[in-house]
Protein backbone atom coordinates (compact mmCIF):
# COMPACT_ATOMS: atom_id res chain seq x y z
CA UNK A 1 0.00 0.00 0.00
CA UNK A 2 1.20 3.46 -0.87
CA UNK A 3 2.27 5.52 2.10
CA UNK A 4 0.87 9.00 2.52
CA UNK A 5 2.89 11.66 0.75
CA UNK A 6 3.14 15.42 1.10
CA UNK A 7 0.31 17.17 -0.79
CA UNK A 8 1.81 20.69 -0.86
CA UNK A 9 5.38 21.27 -2.07
CA UNK A 10 7.27 23.78 -4.19
CA UNK A 11 10.39 23.64 -6.38
CA UNK A 12 12.29 26.14 -8.53
CA UNK A 13 9.22 26.17 -10.81
CA UNK A 14 7.68 28.47 -8.16
CA UNK A 15 8.78 32.08 -8.08
CA UNK A 16 9.80 31.86 -4.42
CA UNK A 17 11.60 28.51 -4.27
CA UNK A 18 14.98 27.16 -5.37
CA UNK A 19 14.32 23.53 -4.43
CA UNK A 20 15.04 20.66 -6.83
CA UNK A 21 12.80 17.62 -7.29
CA UNK A 22 15.83 15.39 -6.68
CA UNK A 23 16.14 16.65 -3.10
CA UNK A 24 12.63 15.51 -2.25
CA UNK A 25 12.96 12.31 -4.30
CA UNK A 26 16.05 11.30 -2.32
CA UNK A 27 13.97 11.33 0.86
CA UNK A 28 11.21 8.96 -0.18
CA UNK A 29 10.67 5.79 -2.16
CA UNK A 30 7.10 6.90 -2.93
CA UNK A 31 5.41 9.59 -4.95
CA UNK A 32 6.43 13.25 -4.98
CA UNK A 33 3.90 15.82 -6.13
CA UNK A 34 4.78 19.48 -6.34
CA UNK A 35 2.20 22.27 -6.30
CA UNK A 36 3.86 25.20 -8.01
CA UNK A 37 2.74 28.78 -7.47
CA UNK A 38 0.41 30.34 -10.01
CA UNK A 39 -0.26 33.84 -8.68
CA UNK A 40 -1.95 36.30 -11.00
CA UNK A 41 -1.24 40.01 -10.49
CA UNK A 42 1.04 39.14 -7.59
CA UNK A 43 1.75 42.26 -5.48
CA UNK A 44 4.89 40.58 -4.10
CA UNK A 45 6.58 40.65 -7.53
CA UNK A 46 4.44 43.15 -9.42
CA UNK A 47 3.57 40.59 -12.10
CA UNK A 48 1.72 37.37 -12.78
CA UNK A 49 3.87 34.48 -11.62
CA UNK A 50 3.06 31.29 -13.48
CA UNK A 51 5.11 28.13 -13.89
CA UNK A 52 6.38 27.50 -17.42
CA UNK A 53 4.20 24.44 -18.03
CA UNK A 54 6.25 23.09 -20.93
CA UNK A 55 9.46 23.21 -18.88
CA UNK A 56 7.70 21.77 -15.83
CA UNK A 57 6.31 18.82 -17.78
CA UNK A 58 9.59 18.26 -19.63
CA UNK A 59 11.55 18.07 -16.36
CA UNK A 60 9.01 15.70 -14.83
CA UNK A 61 9.03 13.46 -17.90
CA UNK A 62 12.83 13.23 -17.71
CA UNK A 63 12.76 12.48 -13.99
CA UNK A 64 10.06 9.86 -14.36
CA UNK A 65 12.32 7.77 -16.60
CA UNK A 66 14.90 7.71 -13.85
CA UNK A 67 12.53 7.57 -10.86
CA UNK A 68 9.99 4.97 -12.03
CA UNK A 69 7.15 7.43 -12.61
CA UNK A 70 7.18 8.70 -9.03
CA UNK A 71 6.89 12.40 -9.92
CA UNK A 72 3.40 13.89 -10.24
CA UNK A 73 2.24 17.25 -11.50
CA UNK A 74 0.55 19.90 -9.43
CA UNK A 75 -0.25 23.56 -9.10
CA UNK A 76 -1.25 25.98 -6.35
CA UNK A 77 -3.75 28.40 -7.82
CA UNK A 78 -3.65 31.75 -6.07
CA UNK A 79 -7.19 32.96 -6.70
CA UNK A 80 -7.77 36.67 -7.27
CA UNK A 81 -11.30 37.37 -8.42
CA UNK A 82 -10.66 40.36 -10.76
CA UNK A 83 -8.33 38.09 -12.77
CA UNK A 84 -10.60 35.04 -12.85
CA UNK A 85 -10.64 34.95 -16.65
CA UNK A 86 -6.83 34.95 -16.81
CA UNK A 87 -6.70 32.08 -14.31
CA UNK A 88 -9.17 29.97 -16.26
CA UNK A 89 -7.40 30.69 -19.55
CA UNK A 90 -4.07 29.49 -18.14
CA UNK A 91 -5.57 26.31 -16.72
CA UNK A 92 -7.67 25.45 -19.76
CA UNK A 93 -5.09 23.44 -21.72
CA UNK A 94 -3.10 21.96 -18.81
CA UNK A 95 -3.53 18.84 -16.76
CA UNK A 96 -2.45 18.15 -13.20
CA UNK A 97 -2.65 15.33 -10.69
CA UNK A 98 -3.27 17.82 -7.90
CA UNK A 99 -4.66 21.35 -7.90
CA UNK A 100 -4.66 23.45 -4.72
CA UNK A 101 -6.91 26.46 -4.35
CA UNK A 102 -5.49 29.35 -2.33
CA UNK A 103 -5.97 33.03 -1.64
CA UNK A 104 -2.65 34.78 -1.09
CA UNK A 105 -3.37 38.40 -1.90
CA UNK A 106 -6.10 40.91 -2.65
CA UNK A 107 -4.40 42.84 -5.42
CA UNK A 108 -3.02 45.44 -3.01
CA UNK A 109 -1.00 43.26 -0.65
CA UNK A 110 -0.09 39.67 0.16
CA UNK A 111 -1.41 38.52 3.54
CA UNK A 112 2.16 37.65 4.58
CA UNK A 113 3.42 41.21 4.00
CA UNK A 114 4.96 42.40 7.28
CA UNK A 115 2.61 45.34 7.81
CA UNK A 116 -0.43 43.06 7.87
CA UNK A 117 0.51 42.05 11.42
CA UNK A 118 -0.22 45.63 12.54
CA UNK A 119 -3.61 45.79 10.84
CA UNK A 120 -6.97 45.24 12.54
CA UNK A 121 -7.66 41.51 12.87
CA UNK A 122 -11.38 41.77 12.09
CA UNK A 123 -10.78 43.93 9.02
CA UNK A 124 -8.23 41.50 7.65
CA UNK A 125 -10.11 38.31 8.50
CA UNK A 126 -13.46 39.59 7.24
CA UNK A 127 -11.93 40.61 3.94
CA UNK A 128 -9.95 37.41 3.59
CA UNK A 129 -12.98 35.18 4.30
CA UNK A 130 -14.99 36.96 1.62
CA UNK A 131 -12.18 36.35 -0.88
CA UNK A 132 -11.87 32.73 0.16
CA UNK A 133 -15.61 32.24 -0.30
CA UNK A 134 -15.45 33.81 -3.75
CA UNK A 135 -12.64 31.44 -4.72
CA UNK A 136 -14.61 28.40 -3.56
CA UNK A 137 -17.69 29.59 -5.44
CA UNK A 138 -15.65 29.53 -8.67
CA UNK A 139 -14.47 25.98 -8.18
CA UNK A 140 -17.02 24.52 -10.57
CA UNK A 141 -14.81 26.13 -13.22
CA UNK A 142 -11.38 25.92 -11.60
CA UNK A 143 -11.89 22.31 -10.51
CA UNK A 144 -9.27 22.33 -7.79
CA UNK A 145 -9.05 19.34 -5.46
CA UNK A 146 -7.99 20.98 -2.21
CA UNK A 147 -8.60 24.19 -0.30
CA UNK A 148 -5.11 25.12 0.94
CA UNK A 149 -4.22 26.90 4.21
CA UNK A 150 -7.65 28.27 5.20
CA UNK A 151 -5.82 30.52 7.71
CA UNK A 152 -3.36 32.13 5.27
CA UNK A 153 -4.99 35.55 5.68
CA UNK A 154 -4.30 35.57 9.42
CA UNK A 155 -1.00 33.72 9.61
CA UNK A 156 0.73 36.80 11.00
CA UNK A 157 -1.75 37.19 13.85
CA UNK A 158 -1.45 35.60 17.25
CA UNK A 159 -4.88 33.96 17.16
CA UNK A 160 -6.60 31.69 19.63
CA UNK A 161 -9.59 29.39 19.10
CA UNK A 162 -11.85 31.99 20.67
CA UNK A 163 -11.00 34.53 17.97
CA UNK A 164 -12.28 32.10 15.36
CA UNK A 165 -15.34 31.09 17.37
CA UNK A 166 -16.64 34.63 16.85
CA UNK A 167 -16.74 33.77 13.13
CA UNK A 168 -18.38 30.38 13.56
CA UNK A 169 -21.39 31.05 11.33
CA UNK A 170 -19.20 32.48 8.55
CA UNK A 171 -16.82 29.56 8.78
CA UNK A 172 -19.68 27.05 8.67
CA UNK A 173 -21.05 28.73 5.51
CA UNK A 174 -17.63 28.63 3.87
CA UNK A 175 -16.84 25.04 4.89
CA UNK A 176 -20.26 23.93 3.63
CA UNK A 177 -19.47 25.50 0.26
CA UNK A 178 -16.06 23.80 0.33
CA UNK A 179 -17.73 20.42 0.91
CA UNK A 180 -20.34 21.08 -1.79
CA UNK A 181 -17.51 21.99 -4.20
CA UNK A 182 -15.84 18.61 -3.47
CA UNK A 183 -12.77 20.36 -2.11
CA UNK A 184 -10.66 18.58 0.47
CA UNK A 185 -9.51 20.58 3.49
CA UNK A 186 -5.75 20.93 3.86
CA UNK A 187 -3.99 20.68 7.18
CA UNK A 188 -1.08 22.99 6.42
CA UNK A 189 2.00 22.05 8.43
CA UNK A 190 3.60 25.46 8.02
CA UNK A 191 0.52 27.02 9.63
CA UNK A 192 0.39 24.48 12.46
CA UNK A 193 4.11 24.25 13.16
CA UNK A 194 5.68 27.55 12.07
CA UNK A 195 2.79 29.96 12.68
CA UNK A 196 1.41 28.25 15.81
CA UNK A 197 -2.09 27.70 14.41
CA UNK A 198 -2.64 24.08 15.48
CA UNK A 199 -5.61 25.01 17.70
CA UNK A 200 -7.26 26.81 14.77
CA UNK A 201 -6.97 23.65 12.70
CA UNK A 202 -8.49 21.56 15.50
CA UNK A 203 -11.46 23.93 15.53
CA UNK A 204 -11.85 23.96 11.74
CA UNK A 205 -11.72 20.15 11.60
CA UNK A 206 -14.42 19.99 14.29
CA UNK A 207 -16.72 22.24 12.24
CA UNK A 208 -16.06 20.34 9.01
CA UNK A 209 -16.71 16.97 10.64
CA UNK A 210 -20.02 18.25 12.05
CA UNK A 211 -20.97 19.20 8.48
CA UNK A 212 -20.13 15.67 7.31
CA UNK A 213 -16.86 16.56 5.53
CA UNK A 214 -14.54 13.60 5.03
CA UNK A 215 -11.82 14.82 2.67
CA UNK A 216 -8.62 15.91 4.41
CA UNK A 217 -5.06 16.34 3.15
CA UNK A 218 -1.77 17.01 4.86
CA UNK A 219 0.72 19.32 3.18
CA UNK A 220 3.97 20.87 4.37
CA UNK A 221 3.88 23.87 2.03
CA UNK A 222 7.61 23.25 1.82
CA UNK A 223 9.72 25.54 -0.34
CA UNK A 224 12.94 23.73 0.63
CA UNK A 225 14.01 20.29 1.74
CA UNK A 226 14.12 21.26 5.43
CA UNK A 227 10.33 21.71 5.32
CA UNK A 228 9.49 18.52 3.41
CA UNK A 229 6.81 16.60 5.37
CA UNK A 230 7.32 19.08 8.18
CA UNK A 231 5.91 17.78 11.47
CA UNK A 232 4.14 14.86 9.78
CA UNK A 233 5.29 12.44 12.52
CA UNK A 234 3.47 14.60 15.07
CA UNK A 235 0.54 15.57 12.88
CA UNK A 236 -0.52 12.04 11.91
CA UNK A 237 -1.22 10.89 15.50
CA UNK A 238 -2.70 14.33 16.21
CA UNK A 239 -5.11 13.91 13.28
CA UNK A 240 -6.13 10.48 14.59
CA UNK A 241 -6.89 12.10 17.93
CA UNK A 242 -9.17 14.50 16.00
CA UNK A 243 -11.01 11.48 14.57
CA UNK A 244 -9.32 11.54 11.15
CA UNK A 245 -8.10 8.08 10.24
CA UNK A 246 -7.58 8.52 6.54
CA UNK A 247 -6.20 11.24 4.31
CA UNK A 248 -6.71 11.67 0.62
CA UNK A 249 -4.21 11.93 -2.26
CA UNK A 250 -4.84 12.70 -5.93
CA UNK A 251 -3.37 11.06 -9.02
CA UNK A 252 -4.47 11.11 -12.66
CA UNK A 253 -7.97 12.33 -11.95
CA UNK A 254 -8.64 9.91 -9.11
CA UNK A 255 -8.79 10.12 -5.34
CA UNK A 256 -6.87 7.65 -3.21
CA UNK A 257 -7.53 7.33 0.49
CA UNK A 258 -4.62 6.39 2.72
CA UNK A 259 -5.07 5.14 6.27
CA UNK A 260 -2.74 6.94 8.64
ZN1 LIG B 1 0.02 29.11 -0.47
ZN1 LIG C 1 2.35 26.78 -1.22
PDB file of C-alpha atoms and ligand atoms in Angstrom, residues 8 37 76 102 104 149 152 221, ligand 1:
ATOM      1  CA  UNK A   8       1.812  20.689  -0.856  1.00  0.00           C
ATOM      2  CA  UNK A  37       2.735  28.781  -7.472  1.00  0.00           C
ATOM      3  CA  UNK A  76      -1.251  25.976  -6.351  1.00  0.00           C
ATOM      4  CA  UNK A 102      -5.490  29.350  -2.326  1.00  0.00           C
ATOM      5  CA  UNK A 104      -2.648  34.781  -1.091  1.00  0.00           C
ATOM      6  CA  UNK A 149      -4.222  26.897   4.205  1.00  0.00           C
ATOM      7  CA  UNK A 152      -3.361  32.134   5.273  1.00  0.00           C
ATOM      8  CA  UNK A 221       3.877  23.873   2.034  1.00  0.00           C
TER       9      UNK A 221
HETATM   10 ZN1  LIG B   1       0.023  29.110  -0.475  1.00  0.00          ZN
END
